[in-house]
mmCIF file of C-alpha atoms and ligand atoms in Angstrom:
data_model
loop_
_atom_site.group_PDB
_atom_site.id
_atom_site.type_symbol
_atom_site.label_atom_id
_atom_site.label_comp_id
_atom_site.label_asym_id
_atom_site.label_seq_id
_atom_site.Cartn_x
_atom_site.Cartn_y
_atom_site.Cartn_z
ATOM 1 C CA MET A 86 -36.992 67.541 -52.423
ATOM 2 C CA LYS A 87 -35.875 66.487 -55.816
ATOM 3 C CA LYS A 88 -38.464 64.535 -58.455
ATOM 4 C CA VAL A 89 -38.265 61.239 -58.658
ATOM 5 C CA LEU A 90 -37.360 59.586 -62.061
ATOM 6 C CA LEU A 91 -37.577 55.854 -62.878
ATOM 7 C CA SER A 92 -36.919 54.146 -65.985
ATOM 8 C CA GLY A 93 -36.305 50.645 -67.310
ATOM 9 C CA ILE A 94 -34.726 48.476 -69.967
ATOM 10 C CA LYS A 95 -35.741 44.652 -70.888
ATOM 11 C CA PRO A 96 -33.100 42.175 -70.906
ATOM 12 C CA THR A 97 -33.555 40.743 -74.431
ATOM 13 C CA GLY A 98 -29.992 40.488 -75.412
ATOM 14 C CA THR A 99 -27.421 43.337 -75.499
ATOM 15 C CA SER A 100 -26.584 42.539 -78.912
ATOM 16 C CA GLY A 101 -29.409 43.722 -79.286
ATOM 17 C CA LEU A 102 -29.081 47.186 -77.072
ATOM 18 C CA HIS A 103 -28.840 49.862 -80.205
ATOM 19 C CA LEU A 104 -28.311 53.461 -80.533
ATOM 20 C CA GLY A 105 -32.073 53.994 -80.591
ATOM 21 C CA ASN A 106 -31.970 52.751 -76.735
ATOM 22 C CA TYR A 107 -28.881 54.875 -75.994
ATOM 23 C CA PHE A 108 -30.127 58.586 -77.402
ATOM 24 C CA GLY A 109 -33.817 57.934 -76.902
ATOM 25 C CA ALA A 110 -33.609 56.350 -73.001
ATOM 26 C CA ILE A 111 -30.226 55.621 -71.496
ATOM 27 C CA LYS A 112 -28.255 58.982 -72.331
ATOM 28 C CA GLN A 113 -31.100 60.872 -70.855
ATOM 29 C CA PHE A 114 -31.060 58.938 -67.702
ATOM 30 C CA VAL A 115 -27.110 59.751 -67.684
ATOM 31 C CA ASP A 116 -27.976 63.301 -68.261
ATOM 32 C CA MET A 117 -30.647 63.531 -65.263
ATOM 33 C CA GLN A 118 -28.906 61.682 -62.510
ATOM 34 C CA ASP A 119 -27.268 64.587 -60.570
ATOM 35 C CA SER A 120 -30.708 66.088 -60.875
ATOM 36 C CA TYR A 121 -33.244 63.653 -59.953
ATOM 37 C CA ASP A 122 -33.456 60.920 -57.460
ATOM 38 C CA SER A 123 -33.173 58.425 -59.620
ATOM 39 C CA TYR A 124 -34.299 54.506 -60.181
ATOM 40 C CA VAL A 125 -32.868 52.659 -62.977
ATOM 41 C CA PHE A 126 -33.560 48.873 -63.749
ATOM 42 C CA VAL A 127 -33.482 46.110 -65.473
ATOM 43 C CA ALA A 128 -37.003 44.918 -66.319
ATOM 44 C CA ASP A 129 -36.566 41.212 -65.920
ATOM 45 C CA LEU A 130 -40.007 40.418 -65.742
ATOM 46 C CA HIS A 131 -40.756 41.948 -68.692
ATOM 47 C CA ALA A 132 -38.357 40.105 -70.945
ATOM 48 C CA LEU A 133 -39.984 36.763 -69.578
ATOM 49 C CA THR A 134 -42.484 37.337 -71.834
ATOM 50 C CA THR A 135 -40.018 36.659 -74.774
ATOM 51 C CA VAL A 136 -37.107 35.159 -73.078
ATOM 52 C CA HIS A 137 -37.470 31.669 -71.852
ATOM 53 C CA ASP A 138 -33.613 30.089 -71.903
ATOM 54 C CA ALA A 139 -32.552 30.416 -67.958
ATOM 55 C CA GLU A 140 -29.191 30.684 -68.896
ATOM 56 C CA GLN A 141 -29.797 33.550 -71.574
ATOM 57 C CA MET A 142 -31.908 35.511 -69.153
ATOM 58 C CA ARG A 143 -29.276 35.788 -66.729
ATOM 59 C CA LYS A 144 -26.708 36.762 -69.038
ATOM 60 C CA ASN A 145 -28.988 39.282 -70.376
ATOM 61 C CA ILE A 146 -29.588 40.883 -66.634
ATOM 62 C CA PHE A 147 -26.385 41.002 -66.188
ATOM 63 C CA ASP A 148 -25.364 42.677 -69.830
ATOM 64 C CA ILE A 149 -27.950 45.650 -69.149
ATOM 65 C CA ALA A 150 -26.876 46.345 -65.877
ATOM 66 C CA ALA A 151 -23.119 46.387 -67.176
ATOM 67 C CA ALA A 152 -24.278 48.354 -70.443
ATOM 68 C CA TYR A 153 -26.049 50.829 -67.831
ATOM 69 C CA LEU A 154 -22.790 51.688 -65.711
ATOM 70 C CA ALA A 155 -20.764 51.300 -68.993
ATOM 71 C CA CYS A 156 -22.525 54.172 -70.469
ATOM 72 C CA GLY A 157 -21.891 56.293 -67.207
ATOM 73 C CA LEU A 158 -24.780 55.810 -64.917
ATOM 74 C CA ASP A 159 -22.830 56.329 -61.107
ATOM 75 C CA PRO A 160 -24.313 53.868 -58.668
ATOM 76 C CA LYS A 161 -23.854 56.411 -56.341
ATOM 77 C CA LYS A 162 -26.557 58.850 -57.551
ATOM 78 C CA VAL A 163 -28.853 56.102 -59.342
ATOM 79 C CA VAL A 164 -30.772 53.218 -57.669
ATOM 80 C CA LEU A 165 -29.725 50.666 -60.142
ATOM 81 C CA PHE A 166 -31.721 47.703 -59.873
ATOM 82 C CA LYS A 167 -33.281 44.546 -61.430
ATOM 83 C CA GLN A 168 -37.263 44.186 -61.437
ATOM 84 C CA SER A 169 -37.461 40.627 -59.821
ATOM 85 C CA ASP A 170 -35.529 41.715 -56.635
ATOM 86 C CA VAL A 171 -38.751 43.416 -55.993
ATOM 87 C CA ALA A 172 -40.892 41.049 -58.074
ATOM 88 C CA GLY A 173 -43.451 40.461 -54.673
ATOM 89 C CA PRO A 174 -44.748 43.930 -54.374
ATOM 90 C CA ILE A 175 -44.598 44.812 -57.926
ATOM 91 C CA THR A 176 -46.288 41.736 -58.996
ATOM 92 C CA GLU A 177 -49.004 42.025 -56.122
ATOM 93 C CA LEU A 178 -49.954 45.845 -57.239
ATOM 94 C CA THR A 179 -50.276 44.309 -60.923
ATOM 95 C CA TRP A 180 -53.018 42.084 -59.660
ATOM 96 C CA ILE A 181 -54.589 44.989 -57.963
ATOM 97 C CA PHE A 182 -54.057 47.053 -60.610
ATOM 98 C CA ASN A 183 -55.308 43.782 -62.975
ATOM 99 C CA CYS A 184 -58.564 43.891 -60.652
ATOM 100 C CA ILE A 185 -59.653 47.515 -61.760
ATOM 101 C CA THR A 186 -58.340 47.029 -65.716
ATOM 102 C CA THR A 187 -60.805 45.871 -68.528
ATOM 103 C CA VAL A 188 -59.895 43.637 -71.047
ATOM 104 C CA PRO A 189 -61.190 46.037 -73.873
ATOM 105 C CA TYR A 190 -59.152 48.487 -72.507
ATOM 106 C CA LEU A 191 -55.596 46.382 -72.656
ATOM 107 C CA GLU A 192 -56.899 45.323 -76.250
ATOM 108 C CA ARG A 193 -56.298 48.943 -77.460
ATOM 109 C CA ALA A 194 -52.422 48.628 -76.551
ATOM 110 C CA HIS A 195 -50.335 48.890 -79.993
ATOM 111 C CA ALA A 196 -47.571 46.705 -78.514
ATOM 112 C CA TYR A 197 -50.863 43.724 -78.183
ATOM 113 C CA LYS A 198 -52.602 44.677 -81.166
ATOM 114 C CA ASP A 199 -49.177 44.374 -83.014
ATOM 115 C CA ALA A 200 -48.379 40.969 -81.465
ATOM 116 C CA ASN A 201 -51.888 39.907 -82.226
ATOM 117 C CA VAL A 202 -51.811 40.737 -85.832
ATOM 118 C CA LYS A 203 -48.524 38.282 -86.075
ATOM 119 C CA ASP A 204 -49.657 35.554 -83.496
ATOM 120 C CA HIS A 205 -53.221 34.504 -82.454
ATOM 121 C CA GLU A 206 -51.670 33.023 -79.561
ATOM 122 C CA VAL A 207 -50.449 35.684 -77.362
ATOM 123 C CA SER A 208 -49.345 34.888 -74.180
ATOM 124 C CA VAL A 209 -51.522 36.877 -71.133
ATOM 125 C CA GLY A 210 -48.113 37.968 -69.743
ATOM 126 C CA LEU A 211 -47.743 40.130 -72.962
ATOM 127 C CA PHE A 212 -51.154 41.140 -72.775
ATOM 128 C CA ASP A 213 -51.122 42.256 -69.612
ATOM 129 C CA TYR A 214 -47.310 43.927 -69.798
ATOM 130 C CA PRO A 215 -48.707 47.824 -69.879
ATOM 131 C CA ILE A 216 -50.162 46.715 -66.122
ATOM 132 C CA LEU A 217 -46.716 45.682 -64.942
ATOM 133 C CA MET A 218 -45.395 48.249 -66.577
ATOM 134 C CA ALA A 219 -47.522 50.544 -64.355
ATOM 135 C CA SER A 220 -46.600 49.063 -61.688
ATOM 136 C CA ASP A 221 -43.138 49.479 -61.924
ATOM 137 C CA ILE A 222 -43.712 53.391 -62.310
ATOM 138 C CA LEU A 223 -46.361 53.832 -60.011
ATOM 139 C CA ILE A 224 -44.953 51.729 -56.578
ATOM 140 C CA GLN A 225 -42.194 54.148 -57.004
ATOM 141 C CA ASP A 226 -44.277 57.409 -56.925
ATOM 142 C CA ALA A 227 -41.992 58.559 -60.566
ATOM 143 C CA ASP A 228 -42.587 61.971 -61.381
ATOM 144 C CA VAL A 229 -40.971 61.310 -64.218
ATOM 145 C CA VAL A 230 -40.322 58.224 -67.141
ATOM 146 C CA PRO A 231 -37.853 59.115 -69.840
ATOM 147 C CA VAL A 232 -38.515 56.888 -72.367
ATOM 148 C CA GLY A 233 -38.258 56.820 -76.725
ATOM 149 C CA ALA A 234 -41.532 57.450 -78.598
ATOM 150 C CA ASP A 235 -42.788 53.866 -78.550
ATOM 151 C CA GLN A 236 -43.405 53.314 -74.834
ATOM 152 C CA LYS A 237 -45.893 56.794 -74.613
ATOM 153 C CA GLN A 238 -48.735 54.844 -74.772
ATOM 154 C CA HIS A 239 -47.436 52.902 -71.781
ATOM 155 C CA VAL A 240 -46.698 55.651 -69.632
ATOM 156 C CA GLU A 241 -50.712 56.941 -70.269
ATOM 157 C CA TYR A 242 -51.615 53.218 -69.389
ATOM 158 C CA ALA A 243 -49.809 54.052 -65.791
ATOM 159 C CA ARG A 244 -51.263 57.705 -65.347
ATOM 160 C CA ASP A 245 -54.672 56.225 -66.374
ATOM 161 C CA THR A 246 -54.523 53.571 -63.803
ATOM 162 C CA ALA A 247 -52.966 55.606 -61.149
ATOM 163 C CA GLN A 248 -56.187 57.946 -61.830
ATOM 164 C CA LYS A 249 -58.445 54.742 -61.468
ATOM 165 C CA PHE A 250 -57.020 53.744 -58.336
ATOM 166 C CA ASN A 251 -56.845 56.988 -56.673
ATOM 167 C CA ARG A 252 -60.549 57.599 -57.651
ATOM 168 C CA ILE A 253 -61.692 54.118 -56.090
ATOM 169 C CA TRP A 254 -59.573 53.849 -53.134
ATOM 170 C CA GLY A 255 -58.140 57.519 -52.479
ATOM 171 C CA GLU A 256 -55.070 59.387 -53.397
ATOM 172 C CA THR A 257 -52.200 57.147 -53.665
ATOM 173 C CA PHE A 258 -50.062 57.113 -56.580
ATOM 174 C CA THR A 259 -48.263 59.946 -57.708
ATOM 175 C CA ILE A 260 -49.386 60.684 -61.786
ATOM 176 C CA PRO A 261 -46.270 60.288 -63.859
ATOM 177 C CA GLU A 262 -45.117 62.352 -66.785
ATOM 178 C CA PRO A 263 -43.313 60.467 -70.061
ATOM 179 C CA LEU A 264 -40.184 62.540 -70.745
ATOM 180 C CA ILE A 265 -39.468 62.325 -74.772
ATOM 181 C CA LEU A 266 -36.715 64.300 -76.419
ATOM 182 C CA GLU A 267 -38.184 66.003 -79.638
ATOM 183 C CA ASP A 268 -34.872 65.087 -81.242
ATOM 184 C CA THR A 269 -34.114 61.875 -79.975
ATOM 185 C CA GLY A 270 -37.367 60.004 -79.366
ATOM 186 C CA VAL A 271 -37.830 58.287 -82.389
ATOM 187 C CA VAL A 272 -33.790 57.123 -83.271
ATOM 188 C CA PRO A 273 -33.758 56.570 -86.800
ATOM 189 C CA GLY A 274 -31.922 53.190 -87.978
ATOM 190 C CA THR A 275 -30.306 52.234 -91.099
ATOM 191 C CA ASP A 276 -33.150 51.781 -93.482
ATOM 192 C CA GLY A 277 -34.788 55.142 -92.208
ATOM 193 C CA ARG A 278 -37.457 53.416 -90.052
ATOM 194 C CA LYS A 279 -37.277 53.896 -86.236
ATOM 195 C CA MET A 280 -34.519 51.660 -84.768
ATOM 196 C CA SER A 281 -35.546 48.296 -83.627
ATOM 197 C CA LYS A 282 -34.202 44.906 -83.319
ATOM 198 C CA SER A 283 -37.313 43.470 -85.062
ATOM 199 C CA TYR A 284 -36.443 45.454 -88.104
ATOM 200 C CA GLY A 285 -32.985 44.147 -88.389
ATOM 201 C CA ASN A 286 -31.820 47.713 -88.809
ATOM 202 C CA THR A 287 -29.907 48.297 -85.955
ATOM 203 C CA ILE A 288 -26.409 49.552 -85.044
ATOM 204 C CA SER A 289 -25.208 47.924 -81.701
ATOM 205 C CA LEU A 290 -23.841 50.256 -78.630
ATOM 206 C CA PHE A 291 -21.057 48.348 -78.099
ATOM 207 C CA ALA A 292 -20.424 47.230 -81.940
ATOM 208 C CA THR A 293 -16.784 46.623 -82.924
ATOM 209 C CA ASP A 294 -15.111 49.138 -85.515
ATOM 210 C CA GLU A 295 -15.631 46.410 -88.140
ATOM 211 C CA GLU A 296 -19.141 45.917 -86.954
ATOM 212 C CA ILE A 297 -19.913 49.485 -87.640
ATOM 213 C CA THR A 298 -18.501 50.084 -90.731
ATOM 214 C CA LYS A 299 -20.449 47.529 -92.063
ATOM 215 C CA ALA A 300 -23.574 48.769 -90.025
ATOM 216 C CA VAL A 301 -22.889 52.317 -92.099
ATOM 217 C CA MET A 302 -21.877 50.999 -95.409
ATOM 218 C CA GLY A 303 -25.424 49.178 -95.154
ATOM 219 C CA ILE A 304 -27.232 52.357 -94.458
ATOM 220 C CA VAL A 305 -30.230 52.575 -97.288
ATOM 221 C CA THR A 306 -29.668 55.507 -99.288
ATOM 222 C CA ASP A 307 -31.432 57.196 -102.470
ATOM 223 C CA SER A 308 -29.681 59.696 -104.755
ATOM 224 C CA SER A 309 -33.183 61.766 -105.096
ATOM 225 C CA GLY A 310 -31.854 64.576 -102.818
ATOM 226 C CA ASN A 311 -28.485 66.419 -102.325
ATOM 227 C CA ARG A 312 -27.506 64.373 -99.142
ATOM 228 C CA PRO A 313 -28.320 60.656 -98.006
ATOM 229 C CA GLU A 314 -30.753 61.285 -95.339
ATOM 230 C CA ASN A 315 -30.483 58.318 -93.492
ATOM 231 C CA VAL A 316 -27.129 58.688 -93.380
ATOM 232 C CA TYR A 317 -27.625 62.501 -92.012
ATOM 233 C CA ALA A 318 -29.985 61.303 -89.522
ATOM 234 C CA ILE A 319 -27.795 59.260 -87.557
ATOM 235 C CA HIS A 320 -25.118 61.324 -87.901
ATOM 236 C CA LYS A 321 -27.417 64.225 -86.215
ATOM 237 C CA LEU A 322 -27.010 62.191 -83.207
ATOM 238 C CA LEU A 323 -23.083 62.857 -82.885
ATOM 239 C CA ARG A 324 -22.594 66.306 -84.086
ATOM 240 C CA THR A 325 -23.975 70.066 -84.409
ATOM 241 C CA GLU A 326 -26.166 70.723 -87.503
ATOM 242 C CA ALA A 327 -23.692 73.721 -88.058
ATOM 243 C CA GLU A 328 -20.804 70.835 -88.480
ATOM 244 C CA LEU A 329 -22.866 68.430 -90.485
ATOM 245 C CA GLU A 330 -23.902 71.389 -92.923
ATOM 246 C CA LEU A 331 -19.615 72.332 -93.531
ATOM 247 C CA LEU A 332 -19.182 68.667 -94.143
ATOM 248 C CA TYR A 333 -22.146 67.601 -96.247
ATOM 249 C CA ALA A 334 -21.316 70.780 -98.391
ATOM 250 C CA GLU A 335 -17.985 69.663 -98.597
ATOM 251 C CA HIS A 336 -18.801 66.293 -99.939
ATOM 252 C CA ALA A 337 -22.044 66.873 -101.670
ATOM 253 C CA GLY A 338 -23.096 63.970 -103.679
ATOM 254 C CA LYS A 339 -20.155 61.809 -102.512
ATOM 255 C CA TYR A 340 -22.298 59.365 -100.363
ATOM 256 C CA LYS A 341 -19.523 56.754 -99.513
ATOM 257 C CA ALA A 342 -17.068 59.436 -98.335
ATOM 258 C CA LEU A 343 -19.805 60.656 -96.182
ATOM 259 C CA LYS A 344 -20.561 57.082 -94.734
ATOM 260 C CA GLU A 345 -17.021 57.240 -93.783
ATOM 261 C CA ALA A 346 -17.154 60.114 -92.032
ATOM 262 C CA LEU A 347 -20.020 58.837 -90.056
ATOM 263 C CA ALA A 348 -18.450 55.564 -89.364
ATOM 264 C CA LYS A 349 -15.627 57.345 -88.059
ATOM 265 C CA ASP A 350 -17.203 59.249 -85.792
ATOM 266 C CA LEU A 351 -19.491 56.550 -84.815
ATOM 267 C CA GLN A 352 -16.208 54.527 -83.774
ATOM 268 C CA ASP A 353 -14.775 57.489 -81.934
ATOM 269 C CA PHE A 354 -18.497 57.546 -80.152
ATOM 270 C CA ILE A 355 -18.700 53.912 -79.097
ATOM 271 C CA ARG A 356 -15.179 53.137 -78.183
ATOM 272 C CA PRO A 357 -14.738 53.862 -74.663
ATOM 273 C CA LEU A 358 -18.460 52.881 -74.278
ATOM 274 C CA ARG A 359 -17.262 49.374 -75.403
ATOM 275 C CA GLU A 360 -13.909 49.246 -73.626
ATOM 276 C CA LYS A 361 -16.188 49.944 -70.222
ATOM 277 C CA TYR A 362 -18.538 47.634 -71.234
ATOM 278 C CA LEU A 363 -15.633 44.468 -72.152
ATOM 279 C CA ALA A 364 -13.644 45.999 -68.489
ATOM 280 C CA LEU A 365 -17.070 45.158 -66.748
ATOM 281 C CA GLN A 366 -17.472 42.192 -68.446
ATOM 282 C CA ALA A 367 -14.216 40.616 -67.347
ATOM 283 C CA ASN A 368 -15.009 41.568 -63.466
ATOM 284 C CA PRO A 369 -18.815 40.551 -62.958
ATOM 285 C CA GLU A 370 -18.584 40.983 -59.190
ATOM 286 C CA GLU A 371 -18.667 44.605 -59.260
ATOM 287 C CA VAL A 372 -21.603 44.519 -61.621
ATOM 288 C CA TYR A 373 -23.558 41.751 -59.219
ATOM 289 C CA ALA A 374 -22.617 43.761 -56.101
ATOM 290 C CA VAL A 375 -24.467 47.147 -57.534
ATOM 291 C CA LEU A 376 -27.444 45.594 -58.310
ATOM 292 C CA ARG A 377 -27.342 43.563 -54.545
ATOM 293 C CA ARG A 378 -27.200 47.249 -53.122
ATOM 294 C CA GLY A 379 -29.440 48.510 -55.533
ATOM 295 C CA ALA A 380 -31.968 45.884 -54.539
ATOM 296 C CA GLU A 381 -31.383 46.648 -50.578
ATOM 297 C CA THR A 382 -32.345 50.249 -51.103
ATOM 298 C CA VAL A 383 -35.403 49.799 -53.663
ATOM 299 C CA ARG A 384 -36.749 47.061 -51.324
ATOM 300 C CA VAL A 385 -37.150 49.279 -48.085
ATOM 301 C CA LYS A 386 -39.141 52.264 -50.398
ATOM 302 C CA VAL A 387 -41.294 49.663 -52.344
ATOM 303 C CA GLU A 388 -42.041 47.653 -48.831
ATOM 304 C CA ALA A 389 -43.339 51.178 -47.613
ATOM 305 C CA LYS A 390 -45.392 51.916 -50.579
ATOM 306 C CA GLN A 391 -46.744 47.984 -50.415
ATOM 307 C CA MET A 392 -48.025 49.141 -46.740
ATOM 308 C CA GLN A 393 -49.691 52.104 -48.178
ATOM 309 C CA PHE A 394 -51.715 50.961 -51.137
ATOM 310 C CA LYS A 395 -52.485 47.346 -49.340
ATOM 311 C CA LYS A 396 -54.134 49.369 -46.905
ATOM 312 C CA ALA A 397 -55.909 51.948 -49.368
ATOM 313 C CA VAL A 398 -57.598 48.434 -50.500
ATOM 314 C CA GLY A 399 -58.639 47.034 -47.305
ATOM 315 C CA LEU A 400 -55.806 44.165 -47.459
ATOM 316 C CA GLU A 401 -54.221 45.454 -44.325
HETATM 317 P P1 TYM B 796 -36.961 48.703 -74.361
HETATM 318 O O1 TYM B 796 -36.594 47.656 -73.218
HETATM 319 O O2 TYM B 796 -37.588 48.160 -75.492
HETATM 320 O O3 TYM B 796 -36.289 50.315 -74.900
HETATM 321 C C1 TYM B 796 -35.862 50.637 -73.816
HETATM 322 C C2 TYM B 796 -35.599 52.173 -74.216
HETATM 323 O O4 TYM B 796 -34.599 52.379 -75.524
HETATM 324 C C3 TYM B 796 -36.353 53.471 -75.761
HETATM 325 N N1 TYM B 796 -36.117 53.238 -77.746
HETATM 326 C C4 TYM B 796 -35.762 53.992 -78.367
HETATM 327 N N2 TYM B 796 -35.601 55.222 -78.174
HETATM 328 C C5 TYM B 796 -35.916 56.061 -79.426
HETATM 329 N N3 TYM B 796 -35.478 55.604 -80.385
HETATM 330 C C6 TYM B 796 -35.390 54.246 -80.900
HETATM 331 N N4 TYM B 796 -35.446 53.888 -82.164
HETATM 332 C C7 TYM B 796 -35.716 53.570 -79.947
HETATM 333 N N5 TYM B 796 -35.693 52.047 -79.604
HETATM 334 C C8 TYM B 796 -35.870 52.203 -78.453
HETATM 335 C C9 TYM B 796 -37.652 52.652 -75.540
HETATM 336 O O5 TYM B 796 -38.719 53.757 -75.951
HETATM 337 C C10 TYM B 796 -37.358 52.482 -74.161
HETATM 338 O O6 TYM B 796 -37.559 53.836 -73.456
HETATM 339 N N6 TYM B 796 -41.284 48.569 -71.889
HETATM 340 C C11 TYM B 796 -40.134 49.043 -71.604
HETATM 341 C C12 TYM B 796 -39.363 48.897 -70.702
HETATM 342 C C13 TYM B 796 -40.095 49.150 -69.064
HETATM 343 C C14 TYM B 796 -40.042 50.618 -68.882
HETATM 344 C C15 TYM B 796 -41.040 50.440 -67.229
HETATM 345 C C16 TYM B 796 -39.605 51.643 -69.139
HETATM 346 C C17 TYM B 796 -40.740 47.987 -68.181
HETATM 347 N N7 TYM B 796 -40.964 48.912 -67.330
HETATM 348 C C18 TYM B 796 -40.805 51.074 -66.463
HETATM 349 C C19 TYM B 796 -39.801 52.499 -68.286
HETATM 350 C C20 TYM B 796 -40.907 52.516 -66.748
HETATM 351 C C21 TYM B 796 -39.316 48.399 -72.791
HETATM 352 O O7 TYM B 796 -39.712 47.625 -72.879
HETATM 353 O O8 TYM B 796 -38.242 48.982 -73.248
#
């Protein structure tokens, strides 16, 4: 029996989908699709914490689904679905988990603490975000959850919550493991900090050649060392260290030439992904059909699990 893999991405706008999402998460899903029983979804209920425009939401959902396909997820191997297509069982489980989760425990979540510093009017949805995510993971009996390092704490919340439920109501949920790659768990952005939409330091996954050049030329360099570290750190996503050693020795001190080399490598890497993505944008029915089939498959699975957890707590 194959182990179960589960992961998702929030549809908050594909212009915001960047190399960090790809190398931290999506590439793992693609690389593992043959060896795991894989479920990959569009986390639209999570996106509702920030996206409050219906048209925008519909577009964002489509874009993430198209991005999954463009990056090489094969719907014959992976169940691709959108979270809201199984919202009933997932939110029911979230409510049950809410009833065994304390407020101080959720107050310790990094995402909540960061949001609360910026805005004291944090929504209940944002506060409860880790528990909705625990439900996504546990309802599938996921063994592994491939994510970037920023999601580690959320997977720990899922583990704690599964253990608590199992203690109270008996063995029901599998304890999941986060899968975070050492090299790409934190993909750096153009300023050396973690690549993140909120820092404005991203390189978009489907960027045009011109956008790539502009982003790369904007990489923050400092001339203290003998190589531009922020350029090198992004370059390392695409080439081996041996290749880079030669290239960076050849162009020692010539930051412009090194940036041009990186821009070219990124353009070559992104071009086929972008072309596939644009082709899917022109053929939306193909994408919607994948999501519909995914919903049918996943519904059967989560409804069976729903019966099990409702029985465990005495609701069936
Ligand atoms: P999201 O949509 O913010 O990000 C999607 C994935 O991209 C990873 N990531 C990065 N990895 C490395 N370096 C970076 N700079 C970088 N930036 C983003 C994230 O770690 C993530 O893996 N809460 C999740 C979505 C979610 C989910 C789930 C994930 C909802 N339910 C269940 C797994 C399982 C999120 O907001 O990811």
